[in-house]
Amino acid sequence: MNDNFENIKNALITYFRGVRVEWGKITWPEKNQVVIETLFVVGIVFVFTLFIYVIDILFEALLSHI
């Protein structure tokens, strides 16, 4: 039982050391890039939402005549 606990403990320690090493390799984007890409995504979502809304209105108008 104690040997199994030591193996799990050592595996966790090794894992978190690897995580720490990989965390140091991350290159974070600059604030300006994040803001521009966020605005781009919000704009695309707005355009597609508007498109779906217009299609919904058209289908509602067409189906109301049936």
mmCIF file of N, CA and C in Angstrom:
data_model
loop_
_atom_site.group_PDB
_atom_site.id
_atom_site.type_symbol
_atom_site.label_atom_id
_atom_site.label_comp_id
_atom_site.label_asym_id
_atom_site.label_seq_id
_atom_site.Cartn_x
_atom_site.Cartn_y
_atom_site.Cartn_z
ATOM 1 N N MET A 1 0.832 -1.192 0.000
ATOM 2 C CA MET A 1 0.000 0.000 0.000
ATOM 3 C C MET A 1 0.872 1.248 0.000
ATOM 4 N N ASN A 2 1.896 1.272 0.852
ATOM 5 C CA ASN A 2 2.778 2.423 0.952
ATOM 6 C C ASN A 2 3.584 2.607 -0.332
ATOM 7 N N ASP A 3 3.988 1.486 -0.960
ATOM 8 C CA ASP A 3 4.743 1.539 -2.215
ATOM 9 C C ASP A 3 3.882 2.137 -3.332
ATOM 10 N N ASN A 4 2.619 1.762 -3.356
ATOM 11 C CA ASN A 4 1.681 2.290 -4.351
ATOM 12 C C ASN A 4 1.500 3.799 -4.167
ATOM 13 N N PHE A 5 1.389 4.234 -2.910
ATOM 14 C CA PHE A 5 1.256 5.659 -2.614
ATOM 15 C C PHE A 5 2.489 6.429 -3.087
ATOM 16 N N GLU A 6 3.674 5.878 -2.869
ATOM 17 C CA GLU A 6 4.911 6.529 -3.303
ATOM 18 C C GLU A 6 4.975 6.631 -4.821
ATOM 19 N N ASN A 7 4.519 5.589 -5.524
ATOM 20 C CA ASN A 7 4.513 5.627 -6.984
ATOM 21 C C ASN A 7 3.578 6.718 -7.500
ATOM 22 N N ILE A 8 2.408 6.826 -6.903
ATOM 23 C CA ILE A 8 1.449 7.862 -7.305
ATOM 24 C C ILE A 8 2.017 9.239 -6.994
ATOM 25 N N LYS A 9 2.621 9.384 -5.823
ATOM 26 C CA LYS A 9 3.212 10.662 -5.424
ATOM 27 C C LYS A 9 4.312 11.076 -6.394
ATOM 28 N N ASN A 10 5.191 10.145 -6.741
ATOM 29 C CA ASN A 10 6.281 10.449 -7.668
ATOM 30 C C ASN A 10 5.747 10.775 -9.063
ATOM 31 N N ALA A 11 4.704 10.083 -9.489
ATOM 32 C CA ALA A 11 4.111 10.352 -10.799
ATOM 33 C C ALA A 11 3.501 11.751 -10.832
ATOM 34 N N LEU A 12 2.835 12.152 -9.772
ATOM 35 C CA LEU A 12 2.250 13.492 -9.703
ATOM 36 C C LEU A 12 3.326 14.574 -9.680
ATOM 37 N N ILE A 13 4.378 14.334 -8.940
ATOM 38 C CA ILE A 13 5.472 15.306 -8.878
ATOM 39 C C ILE A 13 6.103 15.458 -10.256
ATOM 40 N N THR A 14 6.339 14.356 -10.943
ATOM 41 C CA THR A 14 6.911 14.406 -12.287
ATOM 42 C C THR A 14 5.981 15.132 -13.238
ATOM 43 N N TYR A 15 4.708 14.848 -13.137
ATOM 44 C CA TYR A 15 3.718 15.490 -14.016
ATOM 45 C C TYR A 15 3.723 17.007 -13.821
ATOM 46 N N PHE A 16 3.658 17.462 -12.575
ATOM 47 C CA PHE A 16 3.595 18.892 -12.320
ATOM 48 C C PHE A 16 4.913 19.602 -12.633
ATOM 49 N N ARG A 17 6.033 18.918 -12.536
ATOM 50 C CA ARG A 17 7.303 19.509 -12.986
ATOM 51 C C ARG A 17 7.270 19.718 -14.500
ATOM 52 N N GLY A 18 6.725 18.738 -15.213
ATOM 53 C CA GLY A 18 6.587 18.871 -16.656
ATOM 54 C C GLY A 18 5.639 19.996 -17.031
ATOM 55 N N VAL A 19 4.566 20.143 -16.279
ATOM 56 C CA VAL A 19 3.623 21.234 -16.527
ATOM 57 C C VAL A 19 4.318 22.569 -16.330
ATOM 58 N N ARG A 20 5.110 22.699 -15.284
ATOM 59 C CA ARG A 20 5.818 23.945 -15.016
ATOM 60 C C ARG A 20 6.792 24.273 -16.155
ATOM 61 N N VAL A 21 7.492 23.270 -16.669
ATOM 62 C CA VAL A 21 8.426 23.494 -17.774
ATOM 63 C C VAL A 21 7.668 23.945 -19.020
ATOM 64 N N GLU A 22 6.580 23.269 -19.346
ATOM 65 C CA GLU A 22 5.800 23.624 -20.536
ATOM 66 C C GLU A 22 5.146 24.992 -20.380
ATOM 67 N N TRP A 23 4.742 25.337 -19.177
ATOM 68 C CA TRP A 23 4.105 26.637 -18.920
ATOM 69 C C TRP A 23 5.070 27.766 -19.256
ATOM 70 N N GLY A 24 6.352 27.539 -19.005
ATOM 71 C CA GLY A 24 7.356 28.547 -19.305
ATOM 72 C C GLY A 24 7.579 28.739 -20.802
ATOM 73 N N LYS A 25 7.166 27.788 -21.630
ATOM 74 C CA LYS A 25 7.353 27.880 -23.078
ATOM 75 C C LYS A 25 6.225 28.624 -23.778
ATOM 76 N N ILE A 26 5.178 28.965 -23.049
ATOM 77 C CA ILE A 26 4.018 29.617 -23.656
ATOM 78 C C ILE A 26 4.375 31.051 -24.024
ATOM 79 N N THR A 27 4.023 31.455 -25.245
ATOM 80 C CA THR A 27 4.156 32.846 -25.641
ATOM 81 C C THR A 27 2.755 33.437 -25.690
ATOM 82 N N TRP A 28 2.494 34.362 -24.811
ATOM 83 C CA TRP A 28 1.177 34.967 -24.714
ATOM 84 C C TRP A 28 1.048 36.082 -25.740
ATOM 85 N N PRO A 29 -0.134 36.229 -26.334
ATOM 86 C CA PRO A 29 -0.322 37.306 -27.318
ATOM 87 C C PRO A 29 -0.328 38.668 -26.628
ATOM 88 N N GLU A 30 -0.025 39.688 -27.424
ATOM 89 C CA GLU A 30 -0.051 41.041 -26.880
ATOM 90 C C GLU A 30 -1.491 41.495 -26.696
ATOM 91 N N LYS A 31 -1.676 42.475 -25.836
ATOM 92 C CA LYS A 31 -3.013 42.971 -25.513
ATOM 93 C C LYS A 31 -3.724 43.481 -26.763
ATOM 94 N N ASN A 32 -3.001 44.191 -27.622
ATOM 95 C CA ASN A 32 -3.585 44.738 -28.840
ATOM 96 C C ASN A 32 -4.140 43.629 -29.731
ATOM 97 N N GLN A 33 -3.398 42.531 -29.862
ATOM 98 C CA GLN A 33 -3.838 41.411 -30.682
ATOM 99 C C GLN A 33 -5.099 40.772 -30.103
ATOM 100 N N VAL A 34 -5.144 40.625 -28.803
ATOM 101 C CA VAL A 34 -6.317 40.029 -28.152
ATOM 102 C C VAL A 34 -7.545 40.904 -28.370
ATOM 103 N N VAL A 35 -7.399 42.212 -28.229
ATOM 104 C CA VAL A 35 -8.521 43.131 -28.404
ATOM 105 C C VAL A 35 -9.028 43.077 -29.838
ATOM 106 N N ILE A 36 -8.123 43.129 -30.810
ATOM 107 C CA ILE A 36 -8.530 43.107 -32.217
ATOM 108 C C ILE A 36 -9.235 41.792 -32.567
ATOM 109 N N GLU A 37 -8.676 40.676 -32.147
ATOM 110 C CA GLU A 37 -9.289 39.386 -32.458
ATOM 111 C C GLU A 37 -10.632 39.222 -31.751
ATOM 112 N N THR A 38 -10.756 39.741 -30.548
ATOM 113 C CA THR A 38 -12.032 39.678 -29.833
ATOM 114 C C THR A 38 -13.087 40.493 -30.561
ATOM 115 N N LEU A 39 -12.732 41.698 -30.993
ATOM 116 C CA LEU A 39 -13.681 42.519 -31.742
ATOM 117 C C LEU A 39 -14.067 41.847 -33.058
ATOM 118 N N PHE A 40 -13.109 41.205 -33.697
ATOM 119 C CA PHE A 40 -13.381 40.485 -34.938
ATOM 120 C C PHE A 40 -14.392 39.363 -34.702
ATOM 121 N N VAL A 41 -14.202 38.597 -33.652
ATOM 122 C CA VAL A 41 -15.128 37.497 -33.331
ATOM 123 C C VAL A 41 -16.509 38.037 -32.996
ATOM 124 N N VAL A 42 -16.582 39.094 -32.197
ATOM 125 C CA VAL A 42 -17.877 39.689 -31.852
ATOM 126 C C VAL A 42 -18.576 40.190 -33.108
ATOM 127 N N GLY A 43 -17.810 40.798 -34.035
ATOM 128 C CA GLY A 43 -18.389 41.272 -35.291
ATOM 129 C C GLY A 43 -18.940 40.145 -36.136
ATOM 130 N N ILE A 44 -18.199 39.060 -36.250
ATOM 131 C CA ILE A 44 -18.669 37.905 -37.021
ATOM 132 C C ILE A 44 -19.922 37.317 -36.389
ATOM 133 N N VAL A 45 -19.945 37.185 -35.077
ATOM 134 C CA VAL A 45 -21.130 36.661 -34.396
ATOM 135 C C VAL A 45 -22.327 37.574 -34.645
ATOM 136 N N PHE A 46 -22.121 38.883 -34.609
ATOM 137 C CA PHE A 46 -23.202 39.829 -34.861
ATOM 138 C C PHE A 46 -23.745 39.678 -36.281
ATOM 139 N N VAL A 47 -22.850 39.571 -37.262
ATOM 140 C CA VAL A 47 -23.275 39.433 -38.658
ATOM 141 C C VAL A 47 -24.065 38.138 -38.856
ATOM 142 N N PHE A 48 -23.581 37.026 -38.325
ATOM 143 C CA PHE A 48 -24.295 35.764 -38.484
ATOM 144 C C PHE A 48 -25.631 35.780 -37.736
ATOM 145 N N THR A 49 -25.665 36.424 -36.583
ATOM 146 C CA THR A 49 -26.922 36.540 -35.846
ATOM 147 C C THR A 49 -27.934 37.342 -36.643
ATOM 148 N N LEU A 50 -27.491 38.438 -37.219
ATOM 149 C CA LEU A 50 -28.366 39.252 -38.058
ATOM 150 C C LEU A 50 -28.853 38.463 -39.268
ATOM 151 N N PHE A 51 -27.963 37.697 -39.888
ATOM 152 C CA PHE A 51 -28.328 36.866 -41.032
ATOM 153 C C PHE A 51 -29.403 35.840 -40.652
ATOM 154 N N ILE A 52 -29.208 35.143 -39.552
ATOM 155 C CA ILE A 52 -30.183 34.150 -39.096
ATOM 156 C C ILE A 52 -31.517 34.824 -38.777
ATOM 157 N N TYR A 53 -31.479 36.013 -38.198
ATOM 158 C CA TYR A 53 -32.700 36.749 -37.876
ATOM 159 C C TYR A 53 -33.477 37.106 -39.141
ATOM 160 N N VAL A 54 -32.768 37.571 -40.163
ATOM 161 C CA VAL A 54 -33.424 37.922 -41.426
ATOM 162 C C VAL A 54 -34.016 36.681 -42.085
ATOM 163 N N ILE A 55 -33.274 35.588 -42.089
ATOM 164 C CA ILE A 55 -33.798 34.335 -42.654
ATOM 165 C C ILE A 55 -35.039 33.894 -41.882
ATOM 166 N N ASP A 56 -35.027 34.028 -40.567
ATOM 167 C CA ASP A 56 -36.174 33.654 -39.742
ATOM 168 C C ASP A 56 -37.393 34.500 -40.099
ATOM 169 N N ILE A 57 -37.189 35.787 -40.292
ATOM 170 C CA ILE A 57 -38.303 36.666 -40.669
ATOM 171 C C ILE A 57 -38.861 36.265 -42.028
ATOM 172 N N LEU A 58 -37.965 35.953 -42.978
ATOM 173 C CA LEU A 58 -38.412 35.538 -44.321
ATOM 174 C C LEU A 58 -39.214 34.233 -44.251
ATOM 175 N N PHE A 59 -38.713 33.248 -43.521
ATOM 176 C CA PHE A 59 -39.437 31.987 -43.405
ATOM 177 C C PHE A 59 -40.780 32.182 -42.692
ATOM 178 N N GLU A 60 -40.812 33.014 -41.685
ATOM 179 C CA GLU A 60 -42.065 33.287 -40.975
ATOM 180 C C GLU A 60 -43.079 33.926 -41.929
ATOM 181 N N ALA A 61 -42.628 34.853 -42.753
ATOM 182 C CA ALA A 61 -43.524 35.505 -43.705
ATOM 183 C C ALA A 61 -43.999 34.510 -44.752
ATOM 184 N N LEU A 62 -43.100 33.670 -45.243
ATOM 185 C CA LEU A 62 -43.484 32.682 -46.264
ATOM 186 C C LEU A 62 -44.449 31.637 -45.708
ATOM 187 N N LEU A 63 -44.167 31.175 -44.505
ATOM 188 C CA LEU A 63 -44.988 30.115 -43.927
ATOM 189 C C LEU A 63 -46.333 30.637 -43.403
ATOM 190 N N SER A 64 -46.438 31.915 -43.185
ATOM 191 C CA SER A 64 -47.724 32.446 -42.731
ATOM 192 C C SER A 64 -48.761 32.463 -43.854
ATOM 193 N N HIS A 65 -48.299 32.359 -45.086
ATOM 194 C CA HIS A 65 -49.205 32.343 -46.237
ATOM 195 C C HIS A 65 -49.695 30.942 -46.585
ATOM 196 N N ILE A 66 -49.212 29.947 -45.902
ATOM 197 C CA ILE A 66 -49.631 28.563 -46.193
ATOM 198 C C ILE A 66 -50.901 28.250 -45.464
#
